[in-house]
Amino acid sequence: MSEKPKVGVYVCHCGINIASTVDVEEIASFARDLPNVEVARTYSYMCSDPGQNLIKEDIREHGLNRVIVASCSPRMHEPTFRKTIQEAGVNPYFLEMANIREQCSWVHDDLEVATPKAKKLVAASVAKVRLLEALEETEVDAEPATLVIGAGIAGIQAALDIADAGFKVYLVEKTPSVGGRMAQLDKTFPTLDCSACILTPKMVDCAGHPNIELMTYSEVEEIGGYIGNFDVKVRKKARYVDFDKCTGCGDCANECRVKDRFPNEFDQGMGKRSAVYLPFPQAVPAKYTIDPEQCLYLTKGKCGKAPKCQEVCGVGAIDFEQEDEFVEFKVGAVIVATGFDPFDPSKKPEYGYDDYPNVITGMEMERLVSASGPTGGKITINNGEEEIEPKEVAFIKCVGSRDESVGNEYCSRVCCMYTAKQAHLVREKLPDANIRIYYMDVRAFGKGYEEFYDRVRRENVRYIRGNPSEIFKRGNKLVVKAENTLTSTPVEDEVDLVVLGVGMEPRKEMRDIMDLLRLSQSQDRFFLEAHPKLAPVDTATDGVFLAGCCQGPKDIPDTVAQAKGAASSAMIPLARGKVTISAQVAEVNEATCRGCGFCVEICPYSAIEMVTVNRFGYEIEVARVNEALCKGCGSCSAACLSDSIQPKSFRDWQILPQIAALGAMK
Amino acid sequence: MDLDKLRKTAAEVVAREDVRYLLGWKKGTFGYRIAPGFVEDAESAAELIFSPLCTANLATYLTLTEKPPLPRGQEPDDRKVAVMVKGCDSRAVTQLLIEKGIERESVVIIGCPCPGVVDHELLAEKYPETEETAELKWSDKGFLLLQNGEETEIARDELLAEKCRLCRYPNPVVSDIMVGEPVETWEPDDDQGVAEVEGKNAEVRWEYWQEQFSNCLRCYSCRNVCPLCYCEDCILDRLNPTWIYRSVNFSENTAFNLARAFHLAGRCIECGECERVCPANIPLGKLNRKLAREVREKYGFEPGVDPEAEPFQASYKPDDPEEFIL
Amino acid sequence: MSANYEPNIVAFLCNWCSYAGADLAGTSRVQYPPNIQVIRVMCTGRVNPLYVMNALQQGADGVLVSGCHPGDCHYMEGNYYARRRLGMLKDLLEFVGVDPRRFHMSWVSASEGHKWKEVVEKTVEDAKEAGPFEGFRRRQIDW
């Protein structure tokens, strides 16, 4: 330390808040005798303008270079006094606060007791302030662009908002089309809007937006860097169809030698498609894709004499030589909108989903009732023997939700309502059908939800409280076995169709995203937000935000709201153009680091990496802190056996004297 | 143990171009003494031995390799170092791998399955040492002592070192080459040393350790011999901050011994070297084994077993015990 | 030991939960024993277990470390690391005969002003019962 510390101690009366239980004058005169203390004063309100000016004047007059304010909690006024001393030309980190209000005068009522304690707190602050170091906050430029991962309704909405605000958006979608789960839905509760009708305009918008670079059939490979400066690498998978040439006419799919042989993912496997396909008629972009695992030419190297698709394509778009492409770009923020997986009911074998074709999931029901679905919207089902129009329909709710046996304790939040909606749709299409819904509770909490639920009940849909224990076959009927828990009577219900109200689960590929972005999972295995209430779209990684069901089950209004929230949060660094890097970060003493990597393992922000340095001719590994990622928690430091990594302002040699000061005085 | 095979293996290893030298055991200058052997050629490989006297954990020397500053332009010698390890020593090597103290490619590990070594102090007490170098071999019953031309059969229990009575890994957990067949593992004894201390009340325990730590000379032999104390700049040598004063008194001695034990929590592989070399006979093993047992039983972690494991002090489990928390 | 013996206690509090909880106790004018002096750190994960030992050596009769409840850490994991490290330290101190009442750890959230009071009372009471810890004192203090 080049400069000799000259400490000023300022004891605040805080009106009578402090002065009534702490003898402030005595504290000041005590402080004057402490090492390196040049000035010690009291004032009625240190935080007032005259109070702050007092400090500033003393700094000028006495050449103070360290300041102690003995007043309220640093959580209250540390920023205030930092600014004060900075304005007087002292580094803002040469400040230490002694909390003699919240943790002294307010919790002790005896002057004889509170005064000695306040002295100790001041002494400890003096011990520390002498050893503090000057720190500089730095600012780095933020790249005015955002990466949005996933182009379901959450990703689309976030991308549109940011693009409309004038920032560049890279929208990366794994499947060949944007739209996500919402595109698969028929109607939306409770207003019964046609899902496609409200979604497709947004899909088209995001594909045509000048600020959005849409990358479908693409996956994020690598993300490095930090807020304001993420380096992204995206793999654009080979479609084997020239994106620019393809007109979306569909001749290739019609002529494909394996035409309509493969289950159509969009129709939940209920419809069929060719090896070259458009996921669904309204797909955006309307460009065909060849499935490399199904195409005869790509799997066997041979497709008749020549691939038919290639023959019929009038524009010569089919290109079997195409390879995966990699694109690299920089963004300032990232929005994760990777969505959910529907619960796989095979995990509850008692419901016979794998055994009976007329036990289907809610998502399958959406396709079944959809006019664009495999049956053209006609509700017919194979009961194992013949294709019939079901007369007896049962819905079962909470399949895979609120169920510890499958590890999902949470409520999926949409099943109550979509089941009610589907019951309504069945009623509309099959007016004579008997419809019942097995439920545990009905949760109709959203705007218009309770009203919709009431309406469905009035439409002669029976709600039976009971969780079915088993579904089995009797003749050409399915038997739903349950207990009506309101009447305590066992039920054996013969039906033609069972719809399982499956819930949401975190995406299977979540781990990849977690590793890419250093995200964590909450107890329910969805992505963990930074704070459940006050930072629900933020994550622990600065500059990375969550939107939609990847953070937890949500309905469409909540998803859109969160997407808009994430978009506006992501735009903060973009609009400012700069991000401030905290100064209180950890620092490695490379001369003593032994390279064990404990700190690297510990750091929750992956802010520490091992780097190779040359120590006297030997290549050795030492830890190095990325100051932009470090939050200064210091967990690394407590594990460092050689004390080589230390958080600034909370270094061992700054804390140990504090301990000594507190221990020394009785 | 077939010494010819051991020496032949060693000779082959040091003959390799990618091996700088080999660390093995050889006879010391007198009595029961054993010295570490730095073998650089086939000839000196013939001096190597492996016997119940070979208590030393040679893994220590892996991190002690001198690194004098190199003149600009000169490449460091990055050939491998070969090391002979017993079961416990191999755990030290594994723990060093976990902590990146060494790299797997930089060592050749020669595993020596170990039926258990002797307690040197007991041996010298019961069979007084002479100037003549003595030999001790494993036999069916325990040990066979050759001293002054006489052979003496000694029961295993009579001389077996405490750490070996408690040993759960007599066979090396990691090796490139194994010398000899794996030995049959034995049921470890209950740790009476630790249990005895635990059985006393807090005040008596404090007095017990006060007496022990008061004897500490602060020679730091325990630190220097420990294969896992390898920081190039130990916090005990620091002045800023001064964690522990250099003065030899009860307070600083206690602080030193606690800090040493704590730094080894979840890392100590119970080779017992610290206690063996302590000139003040402080039962350091008890401190280490107590923590090792807690780490094993409460946290389900064993250091030096799985080279892929996350270091104990740099990891956690959400359900770690917390009954002590208010 | 004399009835009016007042123990000296050093507490390490994380900035986000326990320090805020202690502040709340103040704002709510909750009264608790004055024997406790707080050192603020950003996270309990920062608390080097040797601090505890050092505090006992430098004149504390008792030490308290308090942080966020598991799962609530502002830095996600710091309190989990602290729990493991300090749990081990507690075992070690007990084994060498340091009265277990001299070292406590607690979870106090920013909303638990009353819990903070209870924790302080318990810590002070325990340290009082354990008596002065002179045996381990450093011979001289320098600063």
PDB file of N, CA and C in Angstrom, chain B residues 191-249:
ATOM      1  N   ASP B 191     -11.810 -48.934  14.898  1.00  0.00           N
ATOM      2  CA  ASP B 191     -10.794 -47.943  15.207  1.00  0.00           C
ATOM      3  C   ASP B 191     -10.846 -47.586  16.688  1.00  0.00           C
ATOM      4  N   GLN B 192     -10.125 -48.379  17.473  1.00  0.00           N
ATOM      5  CA  GLN B 192     -10.195 -48.174  18.932  1.00  0.00           C
ATOM      6  C   GLN B 192      -9.555 -46.866  19.352  1.00  0.00           C
ATOM      7  N   GLY B 193      -8.521 -46.465  18.626  1.00  0.00           N
ATOM      8  CA  GLY B 193      -7.843 -45.217  18.973  1.00  0.00           C
ATOM      9  C   GLY B 193      -8.798 -44.045  18.943  1.00  0.00           C
ATOM     10  N   VAL B 194      -9.567 -43.968  17.880  1.00  0.00           N
ATOM     11  CA  VAL B 194     -10.529 -42.873  17.751  1.00  0.00           C
ATOM     12  C   VAL B 194     -11.667 -43.059  18.745  1.00  0.00           C
ATOM     13  N   ALA B 195     -12.154 -44.299  18.858  1.00  0.00           N
ATOM     14  CA  ALA B 195     -13.290 -44.574  19.743  1.00  0.00           C
ATOM     15  C   ALA B 195     -12.950 -44.212  21.193  1.00  0.00           C
ATOM     16  N   GLU B 196     -11.706 -44.482  21.557  1.00  0.00           N
ATOM     17  CA  GLU B 196     -11.285 -44.203  22.926  1.00  0.00           C
ATOM     18  C   GLU B 196     -11.375 -42.709  23.237  1.00  0.00           C
ATOM     19  N   VAL B 197     -10.901 -41.900  22.287  1.00  0.00           N
ATOM     20  CA  VAL B 197     -10.975 -40.448  22.491  1.00  0.00           C
ATOM     21  C   VAL B 197     -12.437 -40.009  22.511  1.00  0.00           C
ATOM     22  N   GLU B 198     -13.209 -40.528  21.589  1.00  0.00           N
ATOM     23  CA  GLU B 198     -14.618 -40.134  21.519  1.00  0.00           C
ATOM     24  C   GLU B 198     -15.364 -40.497  22.801  1.00  0.00           C
ATOM     25  N   GLY B 199     -14.901 -41.567  23.452  1.00  0.00           N
ATOM     26  CA  GLY B 199     -15.585 -42.039  24.656  1.00  0.00           C
ATOM     27  C   GLY B 199     -15.410 -41.119  25.857  1.00  0.00           C
ATOM     28  N   LYS B 200     -14.410 -40.259  25.774  1.00  0.00           N
ATOM     29  CA  LYS B 200     -14.178 -39.362  26.922  1.00  0.00           C
ATOM     30  C   LYS B 200     -15.093 -38.150  26.830  1.00  0.00           C
ATOM     31  N   ASN B 201     -15.252 -37.454  27.955  1.00  0.00           N
ATOM     32  CA  ASN B 201     -16.066 -36.250  27.852  1.00  0.00           C
ATOM     33  C   ASN B 201     -15.227 -35.089  27.329  1.00  0.00           C
ATOM     34  N   ALA B 202     -15.896 -34.018  26.930  1.00  0.00           N
ATOM     35  CA  ALA B 202     -15.236 -32.929  26.202  1.00  0.00           C
ATOM     36  C   ALA B 202     -14.028 -32.399  26.974  1.00  0.00           C
ATOM     37  N   GLU B 203     -14.189 -32.228  28.266  1.00  0.00           N
ATOM     38  CA  GLU B 203     -13.091 -31.651  29.031  1.00  0.00           C
ATOM     39  C   GLU B 203     -11.854 -32.549  29.016  1.00  0.00           C
ATOM     40  N   VAL B 204     -12.112 -33.843  29.183  1.00  0.00           N
ATOM     41  CA  VAL B 204     -10.985 -34.780  29.188  1.00  0.00           C
ATOM     42  C   VAL B 204     -10.349 -34.828  27.809  1.00  0.00           C
ATOM     43  N   ARG B 205     -11.207 -34.745  26.795  1.00  0.00           N
ATOM     44  CA  ARG B 205     -10.666 -34.743  25.428  1.00  0.00           C
ATOM     45  C   ARG B 205      -9.767 -33.525  25.237  1.00  0.00           C
ATOM     46  N   TRP B 206     -10.236 -32.393  25.671  1.00  0.00           N
ATOM     47  CA  TRP B 206      -9.463 -31.152  25.531  1.00  0.00           C
ATOM     48  C   TRP B 206      -8.118 -31.293  26.250  1.00  0.00           C
ATOM     49  N   GLU B 207      -8.176 -31.859  27.452  1.00  0.00           N
ATOM     50  CA  GLU B 207      -6.927 -32.042  28.202  1.00  0.00           C
ATOM     51  C   GLU B 207      -5.985 -32.987  27.472  1.00  0.00           C
ATOM     52  N   TYR B 208      -6.591 -34.052  26.945  1.00  0.00           N
ATOM     53  CA  TYR B 208      -5.788 -35.045  26.230  1.00  0.00           C
ATOM     54  C   TYR B 208      -5.045 -34.393  25.073  1.00  0.00           C
ATOM     55  N   TRP B 209      -5.786 -33.628  24.261  1.00  0.00           N
ATOM     56  CA  TRP B 209      -5.149 -33.025  23.093  1.00  0.00           C
ATOM     57  C   TRP B 209      -4.233 -31.876  23.493  1.00  0.00           C
ATOM     58  N   GLN B 210      -4.579 -31.208  24.589  1.00  0.00           N
ATOM     59  CA  GLN B 210      -3.720 -30.141  25.080  1.00  0.00           C
ATOM     60  C   GLN B 210      -2.331 -30.706  25.381  1.00  0.00           C
ATOM     61  N   GLU B 211      -2.337 -31.878  26.017  1.00  0.00           N
ATOM     62  CA  GLU B 211      -1.071 -32.517  26.343  1.00  0.00           C
ATOM     63  C   GLU B 211      -0.328 -32.893  25.062  1.00  0.00           C
ATOM     64  N   GLN B 212      -1.094 -33.453  24.112  1.00  0.00           N
ATOM     65  CA  GLN B 212      -0.453 -33.878  22.861  1.00  0.00           C
ATOM     66  C   GLN B 212       0.115 -32.690  22.096  1.00  0.00           C
ATOM     67  N   PHE B 213      -0.722 -31.673  21.913  1.00  0.00           N
ATOM     68  CA  PHE B 213      -0.287 -30.547  21.086  1.00  0.00           C
ATOM     69  C   PHE B 213       0.815 -29.738  21.768  1.00  0.00           C
ATOM     70  N   SER B 214       0.835 -29.778  23.088  1.00  0.00           N
ATOM     71  CA  SER B 214       1.889 -29.049  23.794  1.00  0.00           C
ATOM     72  C   SER B 214       3.266 -29.600  23.425  1.00  0.00           C
ATOM     73  N   ASN B 215       3.291 -30.875  23.049  1.00  0.00           N
ATOM     74  CA  ASN B 215       4.576 -31.476  22.683  1.00  0.00           C
ATOM     75  C   ASN B 215       5.026 -31.103  21.277  1.00  0.00           C
ATOM     76  N   CYS B 216       4.133 -30.517  20.528  1.00  0.00           N
ATOM     77  CA  CYS B 216       4.449 -30.269  19.119  1.00  0.00           C
ATOM     78  C   CYS B 216       5.636 -29.322  19.000  1.00  0.00           C
ATOM     79  N   LEU B 217       6.586 -29.702  18.165  1.00  0.00           N
ATOM     80  CA  LEU B 217       7.798 -28.902  17.987  1.00  0.00           C
ATOM     81  C   LEU B 217       7.634 -27.916  16.845  1.00  0.00           C
ATOM     82  N   ARG B 218       6.533 -28.068  16.098  1.00  0.00           N
ATOM     83  CA  ARG B 218       6.310 -27.247  14.900  1.00  0.00           C
ATOM     84  C   ARG B 218       7.436 -27.468  13.890  1.00  0.00           C
ATOM     85  N   CYS B 219       7.884 -28.718  13.807  1.00  0.00           N
ATOM     86  CA  CYS B 219       8.927 -29.038  12.833  1.00  0.00           C
ATOM     87  C   CYS B 219       8.333 -29.217  11.442  1.00  0.00           C
ATOM     88  N   TYR B 220       7.010 -29.365  11.381  1.00  0.00           N
ATOM     89  CA  TYR B 220       6.268 -29.535  10.119  1.00  0.00           C
ATOM     90  C   TYR B 220       6.646 -30.803   9.358  1.00  0.00           C
ATOM     91  N   SER B 221       7.219 -31.778  10.074  1.00  0.00           N
ATOM     92  CA  SER B 221       7.517 -33.055   9.425  1.00  0.00           C
ATOM     93  C   SER B 221       6.247 -33.686   8.884  1.00  0.00           C
ATOM     94  N   CYS B 222       5.167 -33.568   9.673  1.00  0.00           N
ATOM     95  CA  CYS B 222       3.906 -34.180   9.269  1.00  0.00           C
ATOM     96  C   CYS B 222       3.445 -33.591   7.946  1.00  0.00           C
ATOM     97  N   ARG B 223       3.623 -32.289   7.798  1.00  0.00           N
ATOM     98  CA  ARG B 223       3.230 -31.635   6.555  1.00  0.00           C
ATOM     99  C   ARG B 223       4.141 -32.073   5.421  1.00  0.00           C
ATOM    100  N   ASN B 224       5.428 -32.124   5.723  1.00  0.00           N
ATOM    101  CA  ASN B 224       6.378 -32.393   4.650  1.00  0.00           C
ATOM    102  C   ASN B 224       6.289 -33.821   4.132  1.00  0.00           C
ATOM    103  N   VAL B 225       5.921 -34.742   5.006  1.00  0.00           N
ATOM    104  CA  VAL B 225       5.885 -36.136   4.573  1.00  0.00           C
ATOM    105  C   VAL B 225       4.548 -36.459   3.898  1.00  0.00           C
ATOM    106  N   CYS B 226       3.564 -35.617   4.129  1.00  0.00           N
ATOM    107  CA  CYS B 226       2.217 -35.933   3.648  1.00  0.00           C
ATOM    108  C   CYS B 226       2.150 -35.827   2.119  1.00  0.00           C
ATOM    109  N   PRO B 227       1.695 -36.889   1.471  1.00  0.00           N
ATOM    110  CA  PRO B 227       1.641 -36.819   0.002  1.00  0.00           C
ATOM    111  C   PRO B 227       0.621 -35.804  -0.491  1.00  0.00           C
ATOM    112  N   LEU B 228      -0.302 -35.371   0.387  1.00  0.00           N
ATOM    113  CA  LEU B 228      -1.345 -34.455  -0.062  1.00  0.00           C
ATOM    114  C   LEU B 228      -1.152 -33.030   0.431  1.00  0.00           C
ATOM    115  N   CYS B 229      -0.056 -32.791   1.167  1.00  0.00           N
ATOM    116  CA  CYS B 229       0.289 -31.410   1.515  1.00  0.00           C
ATOM    117  C   CYS B 229       1.351 -30.983   0.527  1.00  0.00           C
ATOM    118  N   TYR B 230       0.911 -30.415  -0.570  1.00  0.00           N
ATOM    119  CA  TYR B 230       1.902 -30.123  -1.602  1.00  0.00           C
ATOM    120  C   TYR B 230       1.777 -28.713  -2.165  1.00  0.00           C
ATOM    121  N   CYS B 231       1.064 -27.830  -1.441  1.00  0.00           N
ATOM    122  CA  CYS B 231       1.026 -26.437  -1.892  1.00  0.00           C
ATOM    123  C   CYS B 231       2.463 -25.933  -1.934  1.00  0.00           C
ATOM    124  N   GLU B 232       2.799 -25.238  -3.000  1.00  0.00           N
ATOM    125  CA  GLU B 232       4.162 -24.741  -3.067  1.00  0.00           C
ATOM    126  C   GLU B 232       4.379 -23.625  -2.049  1.00  0.00           C
ATOM    127  N   ASP B 233       3.289 -22.952  -1.720  1.00  0.00           N
ATOM    128  CA  ASP B 233       3.388 -21.867  -0.763  1.00  0.00           C
ATOM    129  C   ASP B 233       2.327 -22.120   0.296  1.00  0.00           C
ATOM    130  N   CYS B 234       2.732 -22.806   1.365  1.00  0.00           N
ATOM    131  CA  CYS B 234       1.774 -23.219   2.401  1.00  0.00           C
ATOM    132  C   CYS B 234       1.314 -22.001   3.194  1.00  0.00           C
ATOM    133  N   ILE B 235       0.059 -21.989   3.593  1.00  0.00           N
ATOM    134  CA  ILE B 235      -0.438 -20.833   4.341  1.00  0.00           C
ATOM    135  C   ILE B 235       0.294 -20.676   5.676  1.00  0.00           C
ATOM    136  N   LEU B 236       0.905 -21.769   6.151  1.00  0.00           N
ATOM    137  CA  LEU B 236       1.631 -21.681   7.412  1.00  0.00           C
ATOM    138  C   LEU B 236       2.902 -20.856   7.269  1.00  0.00           C
ATOM    139  N   ASP B 237       3.366 -20.711   6.036  1.00  0.00           N
ATOM    140  CA  ASP B 237       4.591 -19.951   5.814  1.00  0.00           C
ATOM    141  C   ASP B 237       4.300 -18.500   5.467  1.00  0.00           C
ATOM    142  N   ARG B 238       3.018 -18.143   5.430  1.00  0.00           N
ATOM    143  CA  ARG B 238       2.661 -16.788   4.996  1.00  0.00           C
ATOM    144  C   ARG B 238       2.762 -15.793   6.145  1.00  0.00           C
ATOM    145  N   LEU B 239       3.081 -14.580   5.802  1.00  0.00           N
ATOM    146  CA  LEU B 239       3.041 -13.517   6.808  1.00  0.00           C
ATOM    147  C   LEU B 239       1.822 -12.631   6.634  1.00  0.00           C
ATOM    148  N   ASN B 240       1.307 -12.559   5.415  1.00  0.00           N
ATOM    149  CA  ASN B 240       0.149 -11.699   5.185  1.00  0.00           C
ATOM    150  C   ASN B 240      -0.936 -12.469   4.449  1.00  0.00           C
ATOM    151  N   PRO B 241      -1.948 -12.927   5.116  1.00  0.00           N
ATOM    152  CA  PRO B 241      -2.147 -12.789   6.558  1.00  0.00           C
ATOM    153  C   PRO B 241      -1.385 -13.868   7.311  1.00  0.00           C
ATOM    154  N   THR B 242      -1.134 -13.602   8.567  1.00  0.00           N
ATOM    155  CA  THR B 242      -0.523 -14.620   9.408  1.00  0.00           C
ATOM    156  C   THR B 242      -1.640 -15.430  10.044  1.00  0.00           C
ATOM    157  N   TRP B 243      -1.900 -16.574   9.491  1.00  0.00           N
ATOM    158  CA  TRP B 243      -2.964 -17.421  10.051  1.00  0.00           C
ATOM    159  C   TRP B 243      -2.531 -17.952  11.407  1.00  0.00           C
ATOM    160  N   ILE B 244      -1.289 -18.408  11.438  1.00  0.00           N
ATOM    161  CA  ILE B 244      -0.802 -19.041  12.657  1.00  0.00           C
ATOM    162  C   ILE B 244       0.583 -18.497  12.945  1.00  0.00           C
ATOM    163  N   TYR B 245       0.783 -18.065  14.172  1.00  0.00           N
ATOM    164  CA  TYR B 245       2.084 -17.502  14.527  1.00  0.00           C
ATOM    165  C   TYR B 245       3.101 -18.615  14.654  1.00  0.00           C
ATOM    166  N   ARG B 246       4.347 -18.227  14.463  1.00  0.00           N
ATOM    167  CA  ARG B 246       5.371 -19.259  14.479  1.00  0.00           C
ATOM    168  C   ARG B 246       5.769 -19.671  15.887  1.00  0.00           C
ATOM    169  N   SER B 247       5.435 -18.824  16.855  1.00  0.00           N
ATOM    170  CA  SER B 247       5.834 -19.158  18.212  1.00  0.00           C
ATOM    171  C   SER B 247       5.279 -20.518  18.600  1.00  0.00           C
ATOM    172  N   VAL B 248       6.103 -21.255  19.327  1.00  0.00           N
ATOM    173  CA  VAL B 248       5.687 -22.590  19.755  1.00  0.00           C
ATOM    174  C   VAL B 248       5.013 -22.465  21.107  1.00  0.00           C
ATOM    175  N   ASN B 249       3.712 -22.417  21.095  1.00  0.00           N
ATOM    176  CA  ASN B 249       2.976 -22.437  22.351  1.00  0.00           C
ATOM    177  C   ASN B 249       1.687 -23.198  22.116  1.00  0.00           C
TER     178      ASN B 249
END
